[in-house]
Amino acid sequence: MTMQTRHPTRRFLFLQGPHGPFFAGLAARLRGAGAEVWRVGFNAGDQRLWRGPGYVPYQGSPEDWPGWLGLFLDTHGITDIVCYGATRPVHRAALELAKARELTPHVLEEGYLRPYWVTYERGGANAASPTARLSLDEMDRALRSGGQILTEAPDRWGDMQAHIFWGAVYHGLLMSGARHYPNFRPHRAPGVGREFRLHMIRLLEMPYRGLGRWLATQRIRLGGFPYHVVLLQLAHDANFRDNGPFDSQAAFLDAVFRGFAAGAPGHHHLVLKAHPLEDGREPLRPLIRRLARDHGLQGRVHFVSGGKLARLLDAARSAVTVNSTAAEQALWRGLPLKAFGEAVYRREDFVSEQSAEAFFRAPKTPDRNAYLTYRAFLLATSQVPGGFYAFRSRRKLLRQLPDLMLDAESPTERLLGADRADAAAPQHLRIVL
């Protein structure tokens, strides 16, 4: 299917998306293919970063949203719903309505294998991904039936500076037009004004933070001690909050420190790697110092504020997380991994189910072949090269994503369909790979 094919009967409704102009660019490409596009906005940031027709403000209460949306879907004959992330309250309600009405739900997320890809799924992402319900045997059979394993990566490492910039722009616009959306409630703390200030501080402090990260990383790499990496997440992140067993970062770290103190050899160290978008709203350094003192780990705990993960993982003994997608980088290196929460990659073949104490004492090694099968399936289905924020990354993504969305089947459905067709074929006609 090419972009010249017309799709006059496809009617897309966009909800909330990544900060910045990505959703507007995607909508323009879909219109160019003949589809109709609407956008429901919940604040002035949504409104002012949208270009073109079809914008509809939602100014009602969160409680009235499902009823309002159901009427909108029916009135406009919507066939497809597009959203970034599946767990925000407005998106959960929309996806439930899409399922009830048999509409096509398009869910975008940060890449499971980022920073080189973004995730495109139909119906859910992360722990709710359709891939999470498939066995490794099903993935392997599908790949053998015609899966094209993509290995290409964009020519830039990532979009972090652009991500922070567009976050600041979005929240600034949101504040300036707040009076027009009196019922808007952000889906995470600490509120719009504080969010804007944190983004601005983050932008201004990037050079200083970069120097601090480099020094901390060098101390660890040159320290000569064995270490284990803890992959921290944003405590307000929906994946951490909704798909993990902890109600706070402190509870997670207390479980990790307790297990490490009881199980790890006395000369091993613990390295805590902050999320690249950690902005200071959580007092992590005082928390880490207190926990190190409480568990008798003074001098054995190190904190790295964001930055690239590869330099730390290259020499690590293992990795621990709740359910961060950064764990994929640990598995790619064959490192033992413990994940406390639910995640698309949490499978007994390559993620340890040991207690924290047992894991730090003798971590289970992942099944390398099993992980490579899983990774190949992701690359053949849900991972699309590009990014949401920087211009070159957006351009790369927008060359491919509209065709995937306009296709009658998702890449996952198409690949599984090929497997089913191969299995149903007479034995003498089946392709042997």
Coordinates of C-alpha atoms in Angstrom, one line a residue:
M1 CA 0.0 0.0 0.0
T2 CA 1.4 3.4 -1.0
M3 CA 0.6 7.0 0.1
Q4 CA -1.1 7.6 -3.2
T5 CA -3.9 5.2 -2.3
R6 CA -7.0 7.0 -1.2
H7 CA -8.8 6.1 2.0
P8 CA -12.0 8.2 2.0
T9 CA -13.8 6.1 4.5
R10 CA -11.1 6.1 7.2
R11 CA -11.9 8.7 9.9
F12 CA -9.2 9.2 12.5
L13 CA -9.7 10.7 16.0
F14 CA -6.4 11.9 17.6
L15 CA -6.3 12.3 21.4
Q16 CA -3.3 13.3 23.4
G17 CA 0.1 12.8 21.8
P18 CA 3.8 13.4 22.4
H19 CA 4.8 17.0 23.2
G20 CA 5.6 19.0 20.0
P21 CA 4.4 19.0 16.4
F22 CA 4.5 15.2 15.7
F23 CA 0.8 14.6 15.9
A24 CA 0.1 17.5 13.5
G25 CA 2.6 16.2 11.0
L26 CA 1.1 12.7 11.2
A27 CA -2.4 14.0 10.7
A28 CA -1.3 16.0 7.6
R29 CA 0.1 12.8 6.0
L30 CA -3.1 10.9 6.7
R31 CA -5.2 13.7 5.2
G32 CA -2.9 13.5 2.1
A33 CA -3.8 9.8 1.8
G34 CA -7.5 10.7 1.7
A35 CA -8.4 10.0 5.3
E36 CA -10.4 12.4 7.5
V37 CA -8.9 13.6 10.8
W38 CA -10.2 15.1 14.0
R39 CA -8.3 16.1 17.1
V40 CA -9.9 16.4 20.6
G41 CA -7.7 18.7 22.7
F42 CA -7.8 19.0 26.5
N43 CA -5.7 22.1 27.0
A44 CA -4.2 25.1 25.2
G45 CA -1.0 23.1 24.5
D46 CA -2.9 20.5 22.5
Q47 CA -4.7 23.3 20.6
R48 CA -1.8 25.5 19.7
L49 CA 0.5 22.7 18.5
W50 CA -2.2 21.4 16.2
R51 CA -2.2 22.5 12.5
G52 CA -5.0 22.1 10.1
P53 CA -8.8 21.5 10.4
G54 CA -10.6 19.2 12.7
Y55 CA -9.7 20.5 16.2
V56 CA -12.4 20.1 18.8
P57 CA -11.8 21.3 22.4
Y58 CA -13.0 19.2 25.3
Q59 CA -14.0 21.5 28.1
G60 CA -16.1 19.2 30.2
S61 CA -15.2 17.3 33.3
P62 CA -13.3 14.0 33.4
E63 CA -16.4 12.3 34.7
D64 CA -18.4 13.4 31.6
W65 CA -15.7 12.3 29.1
P66 CA -16.8 8.7 28.2
G67 CA -20.4 9.8 27.4
W68 CA -19.2 12.9 25.4
L69 CA -16.7 10.8 23.5
G70 CA -19.2 8.0 22.7
L71 CA -21.6 10.6 21.2
F72 CA -18.7 12.1 19.2
L73 CA -17.6 8.7 17.8
D74 CA -21.1 7.9 16.7
T75 CA -21.9 11.4 15.2
H76 CA -18.7 11.6 13.1
G77 CA -18.5 7.9 12.1
I78 CA -15.0 7.6 13.6
T79 CA -13.2 4.4 12.5
D80 CA -9.8 4.8 14.2
I81 CA -8.6 6.3 17.5
V82 CA -5.0 7.4 17.9
C83 CA -3.3 8.1 21.3
Y84 CA 0.1 8.2 22.9
G85 CA 0.2 5.8 25.8
A86 CA -2.7 3.6 26.8
T87 CA -3.0 4.2 30.6
R88 CA -4.0 7.9 30.9
P89 CA -7.6 8.0 32.1
V90 CA -8.9 9.7 28.9
H91 CA -7.1 7.1 26.8
R92 CA -8.3 4.1 28.9
A93 CA -11.9 5.2 28.4
A94 CA -11.3 5.8 24.7
L95 CA -9.8 2.4 24.1
E96 CA -12.6 0.7 26.0
L97 CA -15.1 2.5 23.7
A98 CA -13.0 1.5 20.6
K99 CA -13.2 -2.1 21.6
A100 CA -16.9 -2.0 22.2
R101 CA -17.5 -0.3 18.8
E102 CA -14.9 -2.4 17.0
L103 CA -12.9 0.6 16.0
T104 CA -9.2 0.4 15.2
P105 CA -7.1 1.6 18.2
H106 CA -3.6 2.9 17.3
V107 CA -1.3 3.2 20.4
L108 CA 2.0 5.0 20.1
E109 CA 4.7 4.8 22.8
E110 CA 8.4 5.3 23.3
G111 CA 10.3 2.5 21.7
Y112 CA 10.7 -0.8 23.5
L113 CA 14.2 -0.9 21.9
R114 CA 14.8 2.9 22.1
P115 CA 16.5 5.2 21.5
Y116 CA 16.5 4.0 17.9
W117 CA 12.8 3.2 17.5
V118 CA 9.3 4.1 18.6
T119 CA 6.5 1.6 19.4
Y120 CA 3.4 1.3 17.2
E121 CA 0.8 -1.2 18.4
R122 CA -3.0 -1.7 18.1
G123 CA -4.9 -2.0 21.3
G124 CA -2.2 -1.5 24.0
A125 CA 1.4 -1.1 24.9
N126 CA 4.0 -2.2 27.5
A127 CA 2.3 -4.8 29.8
A128 CA -0.9 -4.5 27.8
S129 CA 0.8 -5.1 24.4
P130 CA -0.6 -7.8 22.2
T131 CA 3.0 -9.1 22.0
A132 CA 2.9 -9.8 25.8
R133 CA 0.2 -12.4 25.2
L134 CA 2.3 -14.4 22.7
S135 CA 4.6 -17.2 23.5
L136 CA 8.1 -17.4 22.2
D137 CA 7.1 -20.5 20.2
E138 CA 4.4 -18.5 18.5
M139 CA 6.9 -15.7 17.7
D140 CA 9.4 -18.1 16.4
R141 CA 6.9 -19.8 14.1
A142 CA 5.7 -16.4 12.8
L143 CA 9.2 -15.3 12.0
R144 CA 9.9 -18.6 10.1
S145 CA 6.7 -18.0 8.1
G146 CA 8.0 -14.8 6.5
G147 CA 9.0 -12.3 9.2
Q148 CA 11.3 -9.6 7.9
I149 CA 13.8 -8.8 10.6
L150 CA 14.6 -5.1 10.5
T151 CA 18.0 -4.0 11.7
E152 CA 18.2 -0.4 10.4
A153 CA 18.6 2.4 12.9
P154 CA 18.3 6.2 12.5
D155 CA 21.6 8.0 12.2
R156 CA 21.2 10.0 15.5
W157 CA 21.3 8.6 19.0
G158 CA 18.2 10.2 20.4
D159 CA 15.9 13.2 20.9
M160 CA 16.5 14.0 24.5
Q161 CA 17.3 17.8 24.1
A162 CA 14.3 18.2 21.7
H163 CA 12.1 16.2 24.0
I164 CA 12.9 18.5 26.9
F165 CA 12.5 21.6 24.7
W166 CA 9.0 20.6 23.4
G167 CA 8.0 19.7 26.9
A168 CA 8.8 23.2 28.0
V169 CA 6.9 24.7 25.0
Y170 CA 3.9 22.5 25.6
H171 CA 3.5 23.4 29.3
G172 CA 4.1 27.1 28.6
L173 CA 1.3 27.1 26.0
L174 CA -0.9 25.1 28.4
M175 CA -0.4 27.7 31.2
S176 CA -1.0 30.7 28.9
G177 CA -4.4 29.3 27.8
A178 CA -5.5 27.6 31.0
R179 CA -8.6 29.8 31.4
H180 CA -10.1 28.3 28.3
Y181 CA -9.9 24.8 29.7
P182 CA -11.0 25.2 33.4
N183 CA -11.7 21.5 33.9
F184 CA -8.4 20.2 32.6
R185 CA -6.6 17.9 35.1
P186 CA -3.0 16.8 34.2
H187 CA -2.5 13.1 34.4
R188 CA 0.5 13.4 36.7
A189 CA 1.8 15.6 39.4
P190 CA 3.1 18.2 40.3
G191 CA 0.8 20.5 38.2
V192 CA 1.2 22.5 35.1
G193 CA 3.2 25.5 36.5
R194 CA 5.7 23.3 38.3
E195 CA 6.0 21.1 35.3
F196 CA 6.9 24.1 33.1
R197 CA 9.5 25.3 35.6
L198 CA 11.1 21.9 35.8
H199 CA 11.4 21.6 32.0
M200 CA 13.1 25.1 31.8
I201 CA 15.5 24.3 34.7
R202 CA 16.3 21.0 33.0
L203 CA 17.2 22.8 29.7
L204 CA 19.4 25.4 31.5
E205 CA 21.2 22.8 33.6
M206 CA 22.0 20.4 30.8
P207 CA 25.7 21.4 30.4
Y208 CA 26.3 21.2 34.2
R209 CA 24.5 17.9 34.6
G210 CA 26.4 16.5 31.7
L211 CA 29.7 17.2 33.4
G212 CA 28.5 15.7 36.6
R213 CA 27.3 12.5 34.8
W214 CA 30.7 12.2 33.1
L215 CA 32.6 12.4 36.3
A216 CA 30.3 9.9 38.1
T217 CA 30.6 7.5 35.2
Q218 CA 34.3 7.8 35.1
R219 CA 34.6 7.0 38.8
I220 CA 32.5 3.9 38.4
R221 CA 34.3 2.7 35.2
L222 CA 37.8 3.3 36.7
G223 CA 36.9 2.0 40.2
G224 CA 37.8 -1.6 39.6
F225 CA 34.8 -3.0 41.6
P226 CA 32.1 -5.3 40.3
Y227 CA 28.7 -3.5 40.2
H228 CA 25.0 -4.0 39.5
V229 CA 22.9 -1.3 37.7
V230 CA 19.5 -0.2 39.0
L231 CA 17.5 1.3 36.2
L232 CA 15.4 4.0 37.8
Q233 CA 12.1 5.3 36.3
L234 CA 10.1 8.4 36.8
A235 CA 7.9 7.7 39.8
H236 CA 5.0 9.6 38.1
D237 CA 5.4 7.5 34.9
A238 CA 2.2 5.5 34.1
N239 CA 4.1 2.3 33.4
F240 CA 5.9 2.4 36.8
R241 CA 2.7 3.4 38.6
D242 CA 0.1 1.1 36.9
N243 CA 2.2 -2.0 36.1
G244 CA 4.5 -2.3 39.1
P245 CA 4.1 -3.4 42.7
F246 CA 5.4 -0.2 44.3
D247 CA 3.6 3.0 45.1
S248 CA 6.7 5.1 45.3
Q249 CA 10.4 5.2 44.3
A250 CA 11.3 4.9 47.9
A251 CA 9.5 1.6 48.3
F252 CA 11.2 0.2 45.2
L253 CA 14.7 1.3 46.3
D254 CA 14.2 0.0 49.8
A255 CA 13.4 -3.5 48.3
V256 CA 16.5 -3.3 46.1
F257 CA 18.8 -2.1 48.9
R258 CA 17.5 -4.7 51.3
G259 CA 18.1 -7.5 48.8
F260 CA 21.5 -6.2 47.8
A261 CA 22.7 -5.9 51.5
A262 CA 21.5 -9.4 52.2
G263 CA 22.7 -11.2 49.1
A264 CA 25.5 -9.4 47.2
P265 CA 29.2 -10.2 48.0
G266 CA 30.7 -7.6 50.3
H267 CA 33.0 -6.1 47.6
H268 CA 30.2 -5.6 45.0
H269 CA 28.7 -2.1 44.4
L270 CA 25.3 -0.8 43.4
V271 CA 25.0 1.9 40.7
L272 CA 21.7 3.8 40.4
K273 CA 21.1 5.2 37.0
A274 CA 18.4 8.0 36.9
H275 CA 15.9 8.3 34.1
P276 CA 17.2 10.7 31.4
L277 CA 14.1 13.0 32.1
E278 CA 14.5 13.0 35.9
D279 CA 14.0 16.6 36.7
G280 CA 14.5 16.9 40.4
R281 CA 10.9 16.7 41.5
E282 CA 11.9 13.7 43.6
P283 CA 14.7 14.2 46.2
L284 CA 16.6 11.1 45.0
R285 CA 20.1 11.9 46.4
P286 CA 18.9 12.4 50.0
L287 CA 16.8 9.3 49.7
I288 CA 19.7 7.2 48.4
R289 CA 22.0 8.5 51.1
R290 CA 19.4 7.6 53.8
L291 CA 18.8 4.1 52.4
A292 CA 22.5 3.4 52.0
R293 CA 23.0 4.3 55.7
D294 CA 20.0 2.3 56.9
H295 CA 21.2 -0.8 55.1
G296 CA 24.9 -0.5 55.9
L297 CA 25.9 0.2 52.3
Q298 CA 27.9 3.4 52.7
G299 CA 30.7 3.7 50.1
R300 CA 29.1 1.0 47.9
V301 CA 26.3 3.0 46.3
H302 CA 26.7 5.3 43.3
F303 CA 24.2 7.6 41.6
V304 CA 24.4 8.7 38.0
S305 CA 22.0 11.5 36.9
G306 CA 20.7 10.5 33.5
G307 CA 22.9 10.3 30.4
K308 CA 23.7 7.3 28.2
L309 CA 23.4 3.9 29.6
A310 CA 25.7 1.9 27.4
R311 CA 28.9 2.9 29.2
L312 CA 27.5 1.6 32.5
L313 CA 26.0 -1.6 31.2
D314 CA 29.1 -2.7 29.3
A315 CA 30.9 -3.6 32.5
A316 CA 27.9 -4.4 34.7
R317 CA 27.2 -7.8 36.4
S318 CA 23.4 -7.5 36.3
A319 CA 20.5 -5.0 36.0
V320 CA 17.4 -4.4 38.2
T321 CA 14.3 -2.4 37.4
V322 CA 10.6 -2.2 37.9
N323 CA 9.7 -2.4 34.2
S324 CA 11.8 0.1 32.4
T325 CA 12.2 -0.4 28.6
A326 CA 15.9 0.4 29.2
A327 CA 16.1 -3.2 30.5
E328 CA 16.1 -4.3 26.8
Q329 CA 19.7 -2.9 26.6
A330 CA 20.7 -5.2 29.5
L331 CA 19.1 -8.2 27.8
W332 CA 20.8 -7.4 24.5
R333 CA 24.1 -7.6 26.3
G334 CA 23.2 -10.9 27.9
L335 CA 23.1 -9.5 31.4
P336 CA 21.0 -11.1 34.2
L337 CA 17.9 -9.0 34.7
K338 CA 15.4 -8.8 37.5
A339 CA 12.1 -6.9 36.8
F340 CA 9.7 -6.4 39.7
G341 CA 6.8 -5.2 37.6
E342 CA 4.9 -6.4 34.5
A343 CA 6.5 -5.6 31.1
V344 CA 6.3 -6.8 27.5
Y345 CA 9.8 -8.4 28.0
R346 CA 9.1 -10.1 31.3
R347 CA 9.4 -13.7 30.4
E348 CA 10.9 -16.5 32.5
D349 CA 13.3 -17.5 29.7
F350 CA 15.3 -14.3 30.1
V351 CA 14.1 -12.4 33.1
S352 CA 14.8 -13.8 36.6
E353 CA 12.0 -14.6 39.0
Q354 CA 14.4 -14.9 41.9
S355 CA 14.0 -12.9 45.1
A356 CA 16.1 -9.8 45.2
E357 CA 18.4 -11.4 47.8
A358 CA 18.9 -14.6 45.7
F359 CA 19.4 -12.6 42.5
F360 CA 22.2 -10.4 43.9
R361 CA 23.8 -13.6 45.4
A362 CA 23.8 -15.6 42.1
P363 CA 21.7 -14.0 39.3
K364 CA 20.1 -16.3 36.7
T365 CA 21.6 -15.9 33.3
P366 CA 19.1 -15.2 30.5
D367 CA 18.5 -17.6 27.6
R368 CA 20.2 -15.7 24.8
N369 CA 18.5 -17.5 21.9
A370 CA 15.1 -16.9 23.5
Y371 CA 15.7 -13.2 23.8
L372 CA 17.0 -12.9 20.2
T373 CA 13.7 -14.5 19.0
Y374 CA 11.7 -12.0 21.0
R375 CA 13.8 -9.1 19.9
A376 CA 13.5 -10.2 16.2
F377 CA 9.7 -10.4 16.6
L378 CA 9.6 -6.8 18.0
L379 CA 11.7 -5.5 15.1
A380 CA 9.5 -7.2 12.6
T381 CA 6.3 -5.9 14.1
S382 CA 6.0 -3.0 16.6
Q383 CA 9.3 -1.1 16.4
V384 CA 9.5 1.7 13.8
P385 CA 12.7 3.6 13.2
G386 CA 12.5 7.3 14.1
G387 CA 11.5 9.5 17.0
F388 CA 8.8 12.0 18.1
Y389 CA 10.8 15.1 18.9
A390 CA 13.8 16.1 16.8
F391 CA 13.1 17.1 13.2
R392 CA 15.2 14.4 11.4
S393 CA 13.8 11.7 13.7
R394 CA 10.2 12.9 13.0
R395 CA 10.8 13.0 9.3
K396 CA 12.1 9.4 9.3
L397 CA 9.1 8.1 11.3
L398 CA 6.5 10.0 9.2
R399 CA 7.8 8.3 6.1
Q400 CA 6.7 4.9 7.4
L401 CA 4.0 5.3 10.1
P402 CA 1.0 6.5 8.0
D403 CA 1.1 3.4 5.7
L404 CA 1.2 1.1 8.8
M405 CA -1.8 2.9 10.2
L406 CA -3.8 2.8 7.0
D407 CA -3.1 -0.9 6.4
A408 CA -6.1 -3.1 7.3
E409 CA -3.8 -5.3 9.5
S410 CA -1.2 -4.2 12.0
P411 CA 2.4 -5.6 11.3
T412 CA 1.8 -8.1 14.2
E413 CA -1.5 -9.3 12.8
R414 CA 0.0 -9.6 9.3
L415 CA 2.9 -11.7 10.6
L416 CA 0.8 -13.9 12.7
G417 CA -1.6 -14.3 9.8
A418 CA 1.2 -15.5 7.6
D419 CA 2.0 -18.1 10.2
R420 CA -1.6 -19.3 10.4
A421 CA -1.8 -19.5 6.6
D422 CA 1.5 -21.5 6.5
A423 CA 0.2 -23.9 9.2
A424 CA -3.1 -24.4 7.2
A425 CA -1.4 -25.1 3.9
P426 CA -1.0 -28.8 2.8
Q427 CA 2.2 -30.3 4.1
H428 CA 3.8 -30.5 0.6
L429 CA 3.2 -26.8 0.0
R430 CA 4.7 -25.5 3.2
I431 CA 7.8 -23.4 3.0
V432 CA 10.7 -24.9 4.9
L433 CA 13.2 -22.3 6.2

